[in-house]
mmCIF file of C-alpha atoms (C1' of nucleotides) in Angstrom:
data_model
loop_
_atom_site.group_PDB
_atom_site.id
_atom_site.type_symbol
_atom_site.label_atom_id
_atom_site.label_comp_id
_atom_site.label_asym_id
_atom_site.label_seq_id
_atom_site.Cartn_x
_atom_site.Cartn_y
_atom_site.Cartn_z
ATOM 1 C CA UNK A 178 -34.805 6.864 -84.649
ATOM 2 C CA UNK A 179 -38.051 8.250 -85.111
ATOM 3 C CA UNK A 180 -37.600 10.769 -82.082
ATOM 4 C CA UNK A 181 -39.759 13.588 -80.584
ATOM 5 C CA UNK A 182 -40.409 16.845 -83.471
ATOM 6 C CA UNK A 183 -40.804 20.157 -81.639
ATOM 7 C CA UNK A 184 -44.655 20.866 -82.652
ATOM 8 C CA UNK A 185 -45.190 24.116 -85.028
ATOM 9 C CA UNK A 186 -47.007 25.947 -81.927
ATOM 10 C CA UNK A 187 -43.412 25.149 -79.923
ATOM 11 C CA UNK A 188 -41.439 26.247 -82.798
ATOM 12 C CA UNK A 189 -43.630 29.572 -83.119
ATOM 13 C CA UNK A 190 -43.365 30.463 -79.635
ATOM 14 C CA UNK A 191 -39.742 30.238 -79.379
ATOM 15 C CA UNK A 192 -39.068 32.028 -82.545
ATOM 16 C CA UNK A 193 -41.359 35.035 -80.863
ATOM 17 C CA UNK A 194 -39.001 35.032 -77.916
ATOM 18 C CA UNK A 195 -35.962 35.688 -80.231
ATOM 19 C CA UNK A 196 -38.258 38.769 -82.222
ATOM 20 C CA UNK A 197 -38.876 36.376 -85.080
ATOM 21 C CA UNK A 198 -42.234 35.785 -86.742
ATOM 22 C CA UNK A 199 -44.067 32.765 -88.001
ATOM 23 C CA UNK A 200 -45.159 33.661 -91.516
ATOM 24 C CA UNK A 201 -47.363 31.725 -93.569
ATOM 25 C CA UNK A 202 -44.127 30.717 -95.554
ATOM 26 C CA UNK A 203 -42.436 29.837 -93.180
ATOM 27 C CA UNK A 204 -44.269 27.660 -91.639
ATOM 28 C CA UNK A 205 -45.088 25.851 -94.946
ATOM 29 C CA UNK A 206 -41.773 25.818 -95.847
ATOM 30 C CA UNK A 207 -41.160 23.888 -92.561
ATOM 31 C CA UNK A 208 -44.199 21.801 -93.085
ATOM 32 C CA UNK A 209 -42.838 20.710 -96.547
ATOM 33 C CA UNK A 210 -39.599 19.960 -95.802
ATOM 34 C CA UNK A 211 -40.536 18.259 -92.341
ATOM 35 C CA UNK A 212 -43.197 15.822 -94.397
ATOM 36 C CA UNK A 213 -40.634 14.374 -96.923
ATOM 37 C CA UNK A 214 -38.241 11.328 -96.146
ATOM 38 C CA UNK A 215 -36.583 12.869 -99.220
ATOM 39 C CA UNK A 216 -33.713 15.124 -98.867
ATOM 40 C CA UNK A 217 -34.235 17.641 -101.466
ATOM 41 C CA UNK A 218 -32.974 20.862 -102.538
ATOM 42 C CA UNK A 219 -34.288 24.222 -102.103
ATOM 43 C CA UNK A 220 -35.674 24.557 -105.839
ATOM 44 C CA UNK A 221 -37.794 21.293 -104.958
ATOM 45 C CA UNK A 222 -38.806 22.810 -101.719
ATOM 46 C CA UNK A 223 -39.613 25.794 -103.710
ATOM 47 C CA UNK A 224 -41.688 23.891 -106.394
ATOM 48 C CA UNK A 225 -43.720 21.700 -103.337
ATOM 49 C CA UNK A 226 -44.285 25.337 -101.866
ATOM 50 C CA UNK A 227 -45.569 27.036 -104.540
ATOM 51 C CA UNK A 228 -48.737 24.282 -104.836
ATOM 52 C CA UNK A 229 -49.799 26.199 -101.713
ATOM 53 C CA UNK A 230 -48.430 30.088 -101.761
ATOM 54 C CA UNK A 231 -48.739 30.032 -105.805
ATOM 55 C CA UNK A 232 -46.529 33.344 -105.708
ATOM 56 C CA UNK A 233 -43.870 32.249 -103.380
ATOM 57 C CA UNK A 234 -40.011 33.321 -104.207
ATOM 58 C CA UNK A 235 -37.519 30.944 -104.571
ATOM 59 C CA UNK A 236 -35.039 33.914 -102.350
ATOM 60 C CA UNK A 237 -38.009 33.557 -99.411
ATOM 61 C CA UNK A 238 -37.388 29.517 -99.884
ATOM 62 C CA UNK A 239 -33.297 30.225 -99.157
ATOM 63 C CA UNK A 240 -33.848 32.956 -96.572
ATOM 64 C CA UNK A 241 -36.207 30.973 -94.494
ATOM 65 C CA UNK A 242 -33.618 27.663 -95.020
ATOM 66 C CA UNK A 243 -30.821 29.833 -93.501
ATOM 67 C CA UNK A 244 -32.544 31.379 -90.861
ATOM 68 C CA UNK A 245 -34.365 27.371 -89.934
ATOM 69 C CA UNK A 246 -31.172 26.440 -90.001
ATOM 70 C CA UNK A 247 -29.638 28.665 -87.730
ATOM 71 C CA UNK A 248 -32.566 28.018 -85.406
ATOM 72 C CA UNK A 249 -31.433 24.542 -85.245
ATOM 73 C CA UNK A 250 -34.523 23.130 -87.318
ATOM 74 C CA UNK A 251 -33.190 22.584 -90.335
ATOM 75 C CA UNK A 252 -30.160 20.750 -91.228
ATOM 76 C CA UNK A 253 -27.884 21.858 -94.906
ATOM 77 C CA UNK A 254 -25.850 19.261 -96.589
ATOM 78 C CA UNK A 255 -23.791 19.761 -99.824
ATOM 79 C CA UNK A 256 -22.445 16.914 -101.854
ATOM 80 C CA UNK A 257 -20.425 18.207 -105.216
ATOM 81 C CA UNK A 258 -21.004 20.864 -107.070
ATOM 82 C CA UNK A 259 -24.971 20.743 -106.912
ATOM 83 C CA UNK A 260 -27.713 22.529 -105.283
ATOM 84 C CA UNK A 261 -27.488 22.076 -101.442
ATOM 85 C CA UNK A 262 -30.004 19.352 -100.212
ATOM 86 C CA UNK A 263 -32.276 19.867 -96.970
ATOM 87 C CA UNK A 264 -33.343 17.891 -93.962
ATOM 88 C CA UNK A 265 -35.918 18.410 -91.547
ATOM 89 C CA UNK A 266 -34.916 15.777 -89.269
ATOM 90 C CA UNK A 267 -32.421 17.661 -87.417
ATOM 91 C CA UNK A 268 -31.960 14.540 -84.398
ATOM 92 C CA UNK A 269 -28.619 12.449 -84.608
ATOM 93 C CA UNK A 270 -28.203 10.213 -87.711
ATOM 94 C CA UNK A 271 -26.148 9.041 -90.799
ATOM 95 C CA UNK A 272 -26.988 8.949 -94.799
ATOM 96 C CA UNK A 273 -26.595 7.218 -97.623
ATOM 97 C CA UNK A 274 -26.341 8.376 -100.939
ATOM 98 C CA UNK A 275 -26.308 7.263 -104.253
ATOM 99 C CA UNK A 276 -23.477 8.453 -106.495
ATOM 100 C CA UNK A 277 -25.958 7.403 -109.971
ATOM 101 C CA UNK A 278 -29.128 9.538 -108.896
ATOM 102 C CA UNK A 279 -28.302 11.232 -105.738
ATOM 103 C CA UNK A 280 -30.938 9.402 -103.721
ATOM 104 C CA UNK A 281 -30.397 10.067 -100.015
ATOM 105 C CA UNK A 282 -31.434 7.852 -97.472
ATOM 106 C CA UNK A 283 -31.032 7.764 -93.588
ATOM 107 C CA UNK A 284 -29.463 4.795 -92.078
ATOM 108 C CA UNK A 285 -30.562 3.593 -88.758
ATOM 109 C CA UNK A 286 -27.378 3.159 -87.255
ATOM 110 C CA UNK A 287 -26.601 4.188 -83.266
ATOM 111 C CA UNK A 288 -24.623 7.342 -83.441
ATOM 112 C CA UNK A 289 -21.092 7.411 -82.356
ATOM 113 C CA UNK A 290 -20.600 10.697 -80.034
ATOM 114 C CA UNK A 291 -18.261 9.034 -78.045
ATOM 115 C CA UNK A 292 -15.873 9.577 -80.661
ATOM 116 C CA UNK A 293 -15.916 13.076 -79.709
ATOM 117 C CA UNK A 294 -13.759 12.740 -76.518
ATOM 118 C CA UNK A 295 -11.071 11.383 -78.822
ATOM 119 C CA UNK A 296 -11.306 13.507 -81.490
ATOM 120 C CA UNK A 297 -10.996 16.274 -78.769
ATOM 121 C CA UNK A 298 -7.649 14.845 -77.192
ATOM 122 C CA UNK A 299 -6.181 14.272 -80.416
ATOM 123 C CA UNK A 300 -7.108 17.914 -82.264
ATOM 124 C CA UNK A 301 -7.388 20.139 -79.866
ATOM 125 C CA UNK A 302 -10.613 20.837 -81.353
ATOM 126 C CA UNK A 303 -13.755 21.210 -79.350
ATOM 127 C CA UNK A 304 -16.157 19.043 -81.243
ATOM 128 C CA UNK A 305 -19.943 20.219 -81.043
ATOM 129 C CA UNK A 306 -21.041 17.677 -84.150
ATOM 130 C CA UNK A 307 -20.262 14.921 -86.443
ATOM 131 C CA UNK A 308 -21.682 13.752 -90.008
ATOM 132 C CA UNK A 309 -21.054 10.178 -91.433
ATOM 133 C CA UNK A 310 -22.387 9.486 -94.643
ATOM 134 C CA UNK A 311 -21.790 6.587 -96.681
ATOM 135 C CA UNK A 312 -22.020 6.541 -100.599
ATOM 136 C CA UNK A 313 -22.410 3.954 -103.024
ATOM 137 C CA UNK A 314 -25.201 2.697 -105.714
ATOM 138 C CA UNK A 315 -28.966 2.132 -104.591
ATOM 139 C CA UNK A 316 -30.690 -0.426 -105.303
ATOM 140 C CA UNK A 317 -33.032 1.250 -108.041
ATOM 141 C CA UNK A 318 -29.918 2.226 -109.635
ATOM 142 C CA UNK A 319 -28.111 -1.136 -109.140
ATOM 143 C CA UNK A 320 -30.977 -2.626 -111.193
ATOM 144 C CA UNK A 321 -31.235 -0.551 -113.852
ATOM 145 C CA UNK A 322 -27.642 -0.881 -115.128
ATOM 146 C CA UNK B 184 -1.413 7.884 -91.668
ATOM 147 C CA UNK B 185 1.411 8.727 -93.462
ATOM 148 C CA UNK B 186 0.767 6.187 -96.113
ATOM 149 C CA UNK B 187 2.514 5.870 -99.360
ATOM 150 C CA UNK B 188 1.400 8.137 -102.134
ATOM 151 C CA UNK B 189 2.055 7.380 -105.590
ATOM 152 C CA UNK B 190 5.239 9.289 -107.304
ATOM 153 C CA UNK B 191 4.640 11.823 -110.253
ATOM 154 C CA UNK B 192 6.229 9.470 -112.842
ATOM 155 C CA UNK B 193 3.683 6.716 -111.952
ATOM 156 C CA UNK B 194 1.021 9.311 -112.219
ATOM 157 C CA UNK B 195 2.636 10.006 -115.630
ATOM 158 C CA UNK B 196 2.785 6.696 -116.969
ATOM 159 C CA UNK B 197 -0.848 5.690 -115.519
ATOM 160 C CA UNK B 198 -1.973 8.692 -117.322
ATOM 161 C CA UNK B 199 -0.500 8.114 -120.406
ATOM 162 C CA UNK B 200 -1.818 4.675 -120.903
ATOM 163 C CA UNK B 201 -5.105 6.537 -120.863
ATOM 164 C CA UNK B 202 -4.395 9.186 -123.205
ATOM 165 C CA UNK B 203 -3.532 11.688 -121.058
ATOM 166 C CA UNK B 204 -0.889 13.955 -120.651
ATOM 167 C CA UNK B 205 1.450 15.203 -117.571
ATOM 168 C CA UNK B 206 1.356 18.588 -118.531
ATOM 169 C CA UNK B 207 3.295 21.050 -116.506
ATOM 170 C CA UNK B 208 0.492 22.739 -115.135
ATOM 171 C CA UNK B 209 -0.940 18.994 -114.083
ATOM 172 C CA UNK B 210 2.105 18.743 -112.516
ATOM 173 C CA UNK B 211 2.509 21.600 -110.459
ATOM 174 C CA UNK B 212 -1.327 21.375 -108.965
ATOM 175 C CA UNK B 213 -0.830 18.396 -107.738
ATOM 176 C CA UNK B 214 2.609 19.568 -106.277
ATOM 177 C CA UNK B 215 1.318 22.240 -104.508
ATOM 178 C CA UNK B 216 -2.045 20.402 -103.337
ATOM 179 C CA UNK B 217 0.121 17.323 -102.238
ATOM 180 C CA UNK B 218 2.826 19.516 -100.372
ATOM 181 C CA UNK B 219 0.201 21.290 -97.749
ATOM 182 C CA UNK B 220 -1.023 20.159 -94.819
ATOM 183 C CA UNK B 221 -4.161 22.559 -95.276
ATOM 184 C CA UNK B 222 -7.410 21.613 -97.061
ATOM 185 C CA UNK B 223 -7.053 24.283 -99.737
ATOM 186 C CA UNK B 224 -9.867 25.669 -101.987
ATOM 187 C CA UNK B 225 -9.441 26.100 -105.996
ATOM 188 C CA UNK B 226 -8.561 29.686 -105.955
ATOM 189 C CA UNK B 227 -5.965 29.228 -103.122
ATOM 190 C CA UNK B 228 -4.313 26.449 -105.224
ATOM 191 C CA UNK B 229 -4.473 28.822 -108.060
ATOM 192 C CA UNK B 230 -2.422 31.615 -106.649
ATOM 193 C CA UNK B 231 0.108 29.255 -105.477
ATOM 194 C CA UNK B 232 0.434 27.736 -108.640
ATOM 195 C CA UNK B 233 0.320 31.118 -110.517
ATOM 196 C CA UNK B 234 3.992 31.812 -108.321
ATOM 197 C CA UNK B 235 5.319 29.063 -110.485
ATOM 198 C CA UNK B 236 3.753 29.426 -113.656
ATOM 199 C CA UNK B 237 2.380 33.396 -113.863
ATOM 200 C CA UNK B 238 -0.159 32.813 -116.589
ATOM 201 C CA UNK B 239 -2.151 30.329 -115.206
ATOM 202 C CA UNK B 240 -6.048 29.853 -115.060
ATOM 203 C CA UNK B 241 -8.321 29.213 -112.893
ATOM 204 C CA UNK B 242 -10.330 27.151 -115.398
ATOM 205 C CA UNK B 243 -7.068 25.557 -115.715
ATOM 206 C CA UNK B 244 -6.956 24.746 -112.181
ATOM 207 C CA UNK B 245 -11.009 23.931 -111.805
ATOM 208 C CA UNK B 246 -10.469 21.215 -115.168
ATOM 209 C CA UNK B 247 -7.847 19.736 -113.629
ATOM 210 C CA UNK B 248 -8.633 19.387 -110.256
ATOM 211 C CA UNK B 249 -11.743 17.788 -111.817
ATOM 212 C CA UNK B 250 -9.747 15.413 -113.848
ATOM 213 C CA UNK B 251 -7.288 14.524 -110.759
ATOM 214 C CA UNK B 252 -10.559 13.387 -108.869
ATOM 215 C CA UNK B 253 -11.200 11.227 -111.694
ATOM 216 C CA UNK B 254 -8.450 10.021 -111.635
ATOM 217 C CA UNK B 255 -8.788 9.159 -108.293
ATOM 218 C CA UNK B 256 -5.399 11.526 -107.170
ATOM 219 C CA UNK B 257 -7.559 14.061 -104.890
ATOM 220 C CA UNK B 258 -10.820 14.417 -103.315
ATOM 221 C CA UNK B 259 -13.048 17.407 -103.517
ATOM 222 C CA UNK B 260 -14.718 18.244 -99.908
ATOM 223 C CA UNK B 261 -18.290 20.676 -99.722
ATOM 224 C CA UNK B 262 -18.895 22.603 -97.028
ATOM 225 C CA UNK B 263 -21.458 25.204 -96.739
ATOM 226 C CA UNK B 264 -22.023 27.408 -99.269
ATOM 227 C CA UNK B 265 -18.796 28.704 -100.089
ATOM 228 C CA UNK B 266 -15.792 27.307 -101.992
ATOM 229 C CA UNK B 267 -14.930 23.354 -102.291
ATOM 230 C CA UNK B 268 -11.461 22.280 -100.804
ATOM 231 C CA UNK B 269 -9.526 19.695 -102.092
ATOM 232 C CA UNK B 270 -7.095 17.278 -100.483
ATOM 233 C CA UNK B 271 -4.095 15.573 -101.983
ATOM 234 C CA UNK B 272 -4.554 12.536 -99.767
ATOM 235 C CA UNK B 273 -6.306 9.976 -100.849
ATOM 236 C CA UNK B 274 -5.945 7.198 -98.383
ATOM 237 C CA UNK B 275 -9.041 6.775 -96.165
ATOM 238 C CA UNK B 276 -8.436 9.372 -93.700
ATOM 239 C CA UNK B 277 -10.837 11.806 -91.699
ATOM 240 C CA UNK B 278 -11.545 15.483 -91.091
ATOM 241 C CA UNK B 279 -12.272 18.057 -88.245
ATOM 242 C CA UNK B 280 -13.364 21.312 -89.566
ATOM 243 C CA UNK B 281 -13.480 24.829 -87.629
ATOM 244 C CA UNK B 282 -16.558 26.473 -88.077
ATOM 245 C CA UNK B 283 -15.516 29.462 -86.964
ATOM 246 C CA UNK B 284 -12.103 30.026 -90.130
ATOM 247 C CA UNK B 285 -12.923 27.301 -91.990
ATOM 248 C CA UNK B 286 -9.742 24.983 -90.922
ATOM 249 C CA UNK B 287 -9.471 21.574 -91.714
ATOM 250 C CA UNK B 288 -7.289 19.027 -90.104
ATOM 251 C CA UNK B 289 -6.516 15.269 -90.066
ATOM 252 C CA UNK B 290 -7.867 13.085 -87.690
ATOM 253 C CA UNK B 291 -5.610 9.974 -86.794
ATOM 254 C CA UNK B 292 -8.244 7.229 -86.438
ATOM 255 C CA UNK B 293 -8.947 4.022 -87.626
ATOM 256 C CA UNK B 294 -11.289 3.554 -90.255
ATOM 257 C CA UNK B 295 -14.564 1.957 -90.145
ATOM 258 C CA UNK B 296 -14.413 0.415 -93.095
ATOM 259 C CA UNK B 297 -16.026 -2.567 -91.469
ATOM 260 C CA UNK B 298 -20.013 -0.742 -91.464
ATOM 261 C CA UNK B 299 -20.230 -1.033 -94.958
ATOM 262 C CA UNK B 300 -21.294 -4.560 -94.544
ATOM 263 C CA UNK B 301 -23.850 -3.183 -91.820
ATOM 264 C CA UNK B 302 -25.311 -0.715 -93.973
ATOM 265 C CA UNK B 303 -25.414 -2.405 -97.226
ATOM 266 C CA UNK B 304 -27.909 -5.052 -95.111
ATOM 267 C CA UNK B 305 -29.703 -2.291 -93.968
ATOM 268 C CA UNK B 306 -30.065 -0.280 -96.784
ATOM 269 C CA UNK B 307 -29.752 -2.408 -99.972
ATOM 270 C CA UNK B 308 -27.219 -0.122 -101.006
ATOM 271 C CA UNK B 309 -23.939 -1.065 -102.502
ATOM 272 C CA UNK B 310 -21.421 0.845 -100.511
ATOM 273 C CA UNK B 311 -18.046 2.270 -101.829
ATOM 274 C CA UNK B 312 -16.848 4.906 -99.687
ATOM 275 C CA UNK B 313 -17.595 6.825 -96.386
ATOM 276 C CA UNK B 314 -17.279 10.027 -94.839
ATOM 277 C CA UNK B 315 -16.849 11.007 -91.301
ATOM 278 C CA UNK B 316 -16.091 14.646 -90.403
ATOM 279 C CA UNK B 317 -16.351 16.632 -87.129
ATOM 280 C CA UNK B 318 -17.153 19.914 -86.622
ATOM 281 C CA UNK B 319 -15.948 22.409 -83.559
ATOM 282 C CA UNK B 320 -14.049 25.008 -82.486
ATOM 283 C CA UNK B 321 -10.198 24.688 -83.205
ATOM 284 C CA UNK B 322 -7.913 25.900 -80.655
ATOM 285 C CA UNK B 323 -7.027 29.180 -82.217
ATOM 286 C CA UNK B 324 -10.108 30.220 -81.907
ATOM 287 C CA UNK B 325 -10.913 29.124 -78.779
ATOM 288 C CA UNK B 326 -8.095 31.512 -77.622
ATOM 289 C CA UNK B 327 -9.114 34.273 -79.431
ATOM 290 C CA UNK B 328 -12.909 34.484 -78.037
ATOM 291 C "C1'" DC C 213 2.711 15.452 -136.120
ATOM 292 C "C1'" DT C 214 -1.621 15.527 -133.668
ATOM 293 C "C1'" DA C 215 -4.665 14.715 -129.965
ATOM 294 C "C1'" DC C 216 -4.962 16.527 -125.579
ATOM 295 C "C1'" DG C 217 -4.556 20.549 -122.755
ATOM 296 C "C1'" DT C 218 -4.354 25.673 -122.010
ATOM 297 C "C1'" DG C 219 -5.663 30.656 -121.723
ATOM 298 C "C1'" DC C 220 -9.136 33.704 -122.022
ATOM 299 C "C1'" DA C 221 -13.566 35.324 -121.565
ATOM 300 C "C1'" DA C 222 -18.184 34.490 -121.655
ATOM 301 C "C1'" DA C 223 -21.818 31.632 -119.879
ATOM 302 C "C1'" DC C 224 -24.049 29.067 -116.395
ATOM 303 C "C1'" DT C 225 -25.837 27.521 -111.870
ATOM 304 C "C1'" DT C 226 -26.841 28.348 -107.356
ATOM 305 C "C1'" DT C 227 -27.446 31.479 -103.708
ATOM 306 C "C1'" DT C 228 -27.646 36.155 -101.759
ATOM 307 C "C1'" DT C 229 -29.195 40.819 -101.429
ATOM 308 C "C1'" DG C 230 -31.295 45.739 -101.930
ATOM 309 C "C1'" DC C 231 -35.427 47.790 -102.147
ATOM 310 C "C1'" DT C 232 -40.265 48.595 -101.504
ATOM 311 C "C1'" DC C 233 -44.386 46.750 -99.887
ATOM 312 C "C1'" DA C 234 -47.032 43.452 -96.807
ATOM 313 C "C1'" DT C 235 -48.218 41.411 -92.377
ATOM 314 C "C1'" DG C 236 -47.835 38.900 -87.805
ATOM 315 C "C1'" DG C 237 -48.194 39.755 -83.101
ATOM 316 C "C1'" DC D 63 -48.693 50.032 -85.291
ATOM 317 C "C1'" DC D 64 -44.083 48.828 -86.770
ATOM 318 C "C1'" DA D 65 -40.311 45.681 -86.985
ATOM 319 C "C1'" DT D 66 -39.708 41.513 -89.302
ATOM 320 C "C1'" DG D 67 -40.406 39.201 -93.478
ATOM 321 C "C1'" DA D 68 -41.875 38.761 -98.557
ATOM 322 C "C1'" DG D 69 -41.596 39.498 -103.552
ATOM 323 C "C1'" DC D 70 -39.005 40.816 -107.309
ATOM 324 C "C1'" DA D 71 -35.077 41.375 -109.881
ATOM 325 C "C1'" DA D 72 -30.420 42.300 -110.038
ATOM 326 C "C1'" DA D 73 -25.954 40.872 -108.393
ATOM 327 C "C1'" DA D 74 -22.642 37.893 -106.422
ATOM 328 C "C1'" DA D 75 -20.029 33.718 -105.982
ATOM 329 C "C1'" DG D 76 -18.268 29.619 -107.747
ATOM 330 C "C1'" DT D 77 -17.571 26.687 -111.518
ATOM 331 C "C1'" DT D 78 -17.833 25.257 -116.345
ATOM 332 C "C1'" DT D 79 -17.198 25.718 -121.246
ATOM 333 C "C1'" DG D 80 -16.302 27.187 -126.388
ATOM 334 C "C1'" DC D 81 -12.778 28.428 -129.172
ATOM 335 C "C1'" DA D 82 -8.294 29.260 -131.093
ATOM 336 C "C1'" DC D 83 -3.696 28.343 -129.968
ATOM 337 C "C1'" DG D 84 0.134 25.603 -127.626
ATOM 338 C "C1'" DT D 85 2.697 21.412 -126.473
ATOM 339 C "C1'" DA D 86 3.700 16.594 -124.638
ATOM 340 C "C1'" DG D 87 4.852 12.388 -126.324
#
DNA sequence: CTACGTGCAAACTTTTTGCTCATGG
DNA sequence: CCATGAGCAAAAAGTTTGCACGTAG
């Protein structure tokens, strides 16, 4: 794991090419989200935020996550019927989550993109991406009970 | 695949030893969910089932869904932003989703079952379940581009 | 009978959007 | 400068819930 981040500077100069702007929300929104190991949701993102741009909206914090997103910097996951949870690590890898608290952790696991040939010849589908995530009870949670 | 799925009068005596009831509306949302190949959403089970029984909710629909997954009968799937799809089969099985309509197929595959070990070392989480789902272009719309 | 489930509509949660103003490049 | 983005608040989308009535067992 633990591969190469594009640098802010990088990030800002390609979003020029495409028209797009660097705003000082942006960027801490990025910042924020890229400095956690959590994998939190957009109101936490929000709350982290608004410790540095006090007035902030929480409808900047979901238009910048869409557009990061679609920029290929950000990745969206949704488990149930919750708020959607963020990750800044947007390189190959799995999670684990915990069905008592909703912890998510990555796993360091080698990915498996081979399986895409497979899938491929058995679909019909052309496969750009896959997500395995394992679920269970952590070990804060295991303890508690 | 094509394992064997439990008939509607053992759901209706394992429900009734908790308390439950088959109710006719139970009844026919599992029908319909169990008898399609797609990955519906709430609302598309809900029209189908309002052809059988006109006066039908959706709450009804969203409350028993919700109970079936308890129950462990279906599984509710988030993608994106939009509407959770269900699935009436419950053996381990996995997904390939279109992100261009939204389409969600079976994959015939083997299961890994055998990384929970690996990840429950690495993690210190006690594993349950897993997840694997690709993500593409299916071959409708690869045509139609 | 009677507890569990339903229909209906209102409430709730999460996310998106229209508008006017601000600002990065 | 001026097009892209922000702030604010209202709306949309999806799901849940309270209550009075219905029904499976």
């Amino acid at each position: 794991m633990q591969t190469h981040k594009k640098s802010i500077s990088e990030i800002t100069s390609s979003l020029r090419d495409k028209g797009m702007k660097m705003t000082q929300q942006r960027r801490v929104i990025l910042d924020v989200l890229r400095s956690t190991k959590q994998h939190p949701s957009a109101e936490w993102i929000y709350n982290q935020v608004r410790k540095i741009i006090p007035n902030v909206s929480l409808g900047t914090v979901y238009r910048n996550l869409n557009t990061l997103q679609q920029e290929g910097l950000v990745l969206e996951m949704n488990y149930g019927k919750g708020q959607s949870r963020y990750d800044g690590t947007v390189e190959p890898h799995y999670h684990v989550r915990c069905i008592q608290c909703g912890r998510i952790d990555d796993v360091e696991f080698d990915t498996y993109d081979h399986l895409h040939d497979q899938v491929e010849s058995r679909t019909g589908f052309s496969i750009s991406e896959h997500r395995l995530e394992f679920s269970g009870i952590c070990p804060d949670c295991t303890k508690s009970v």
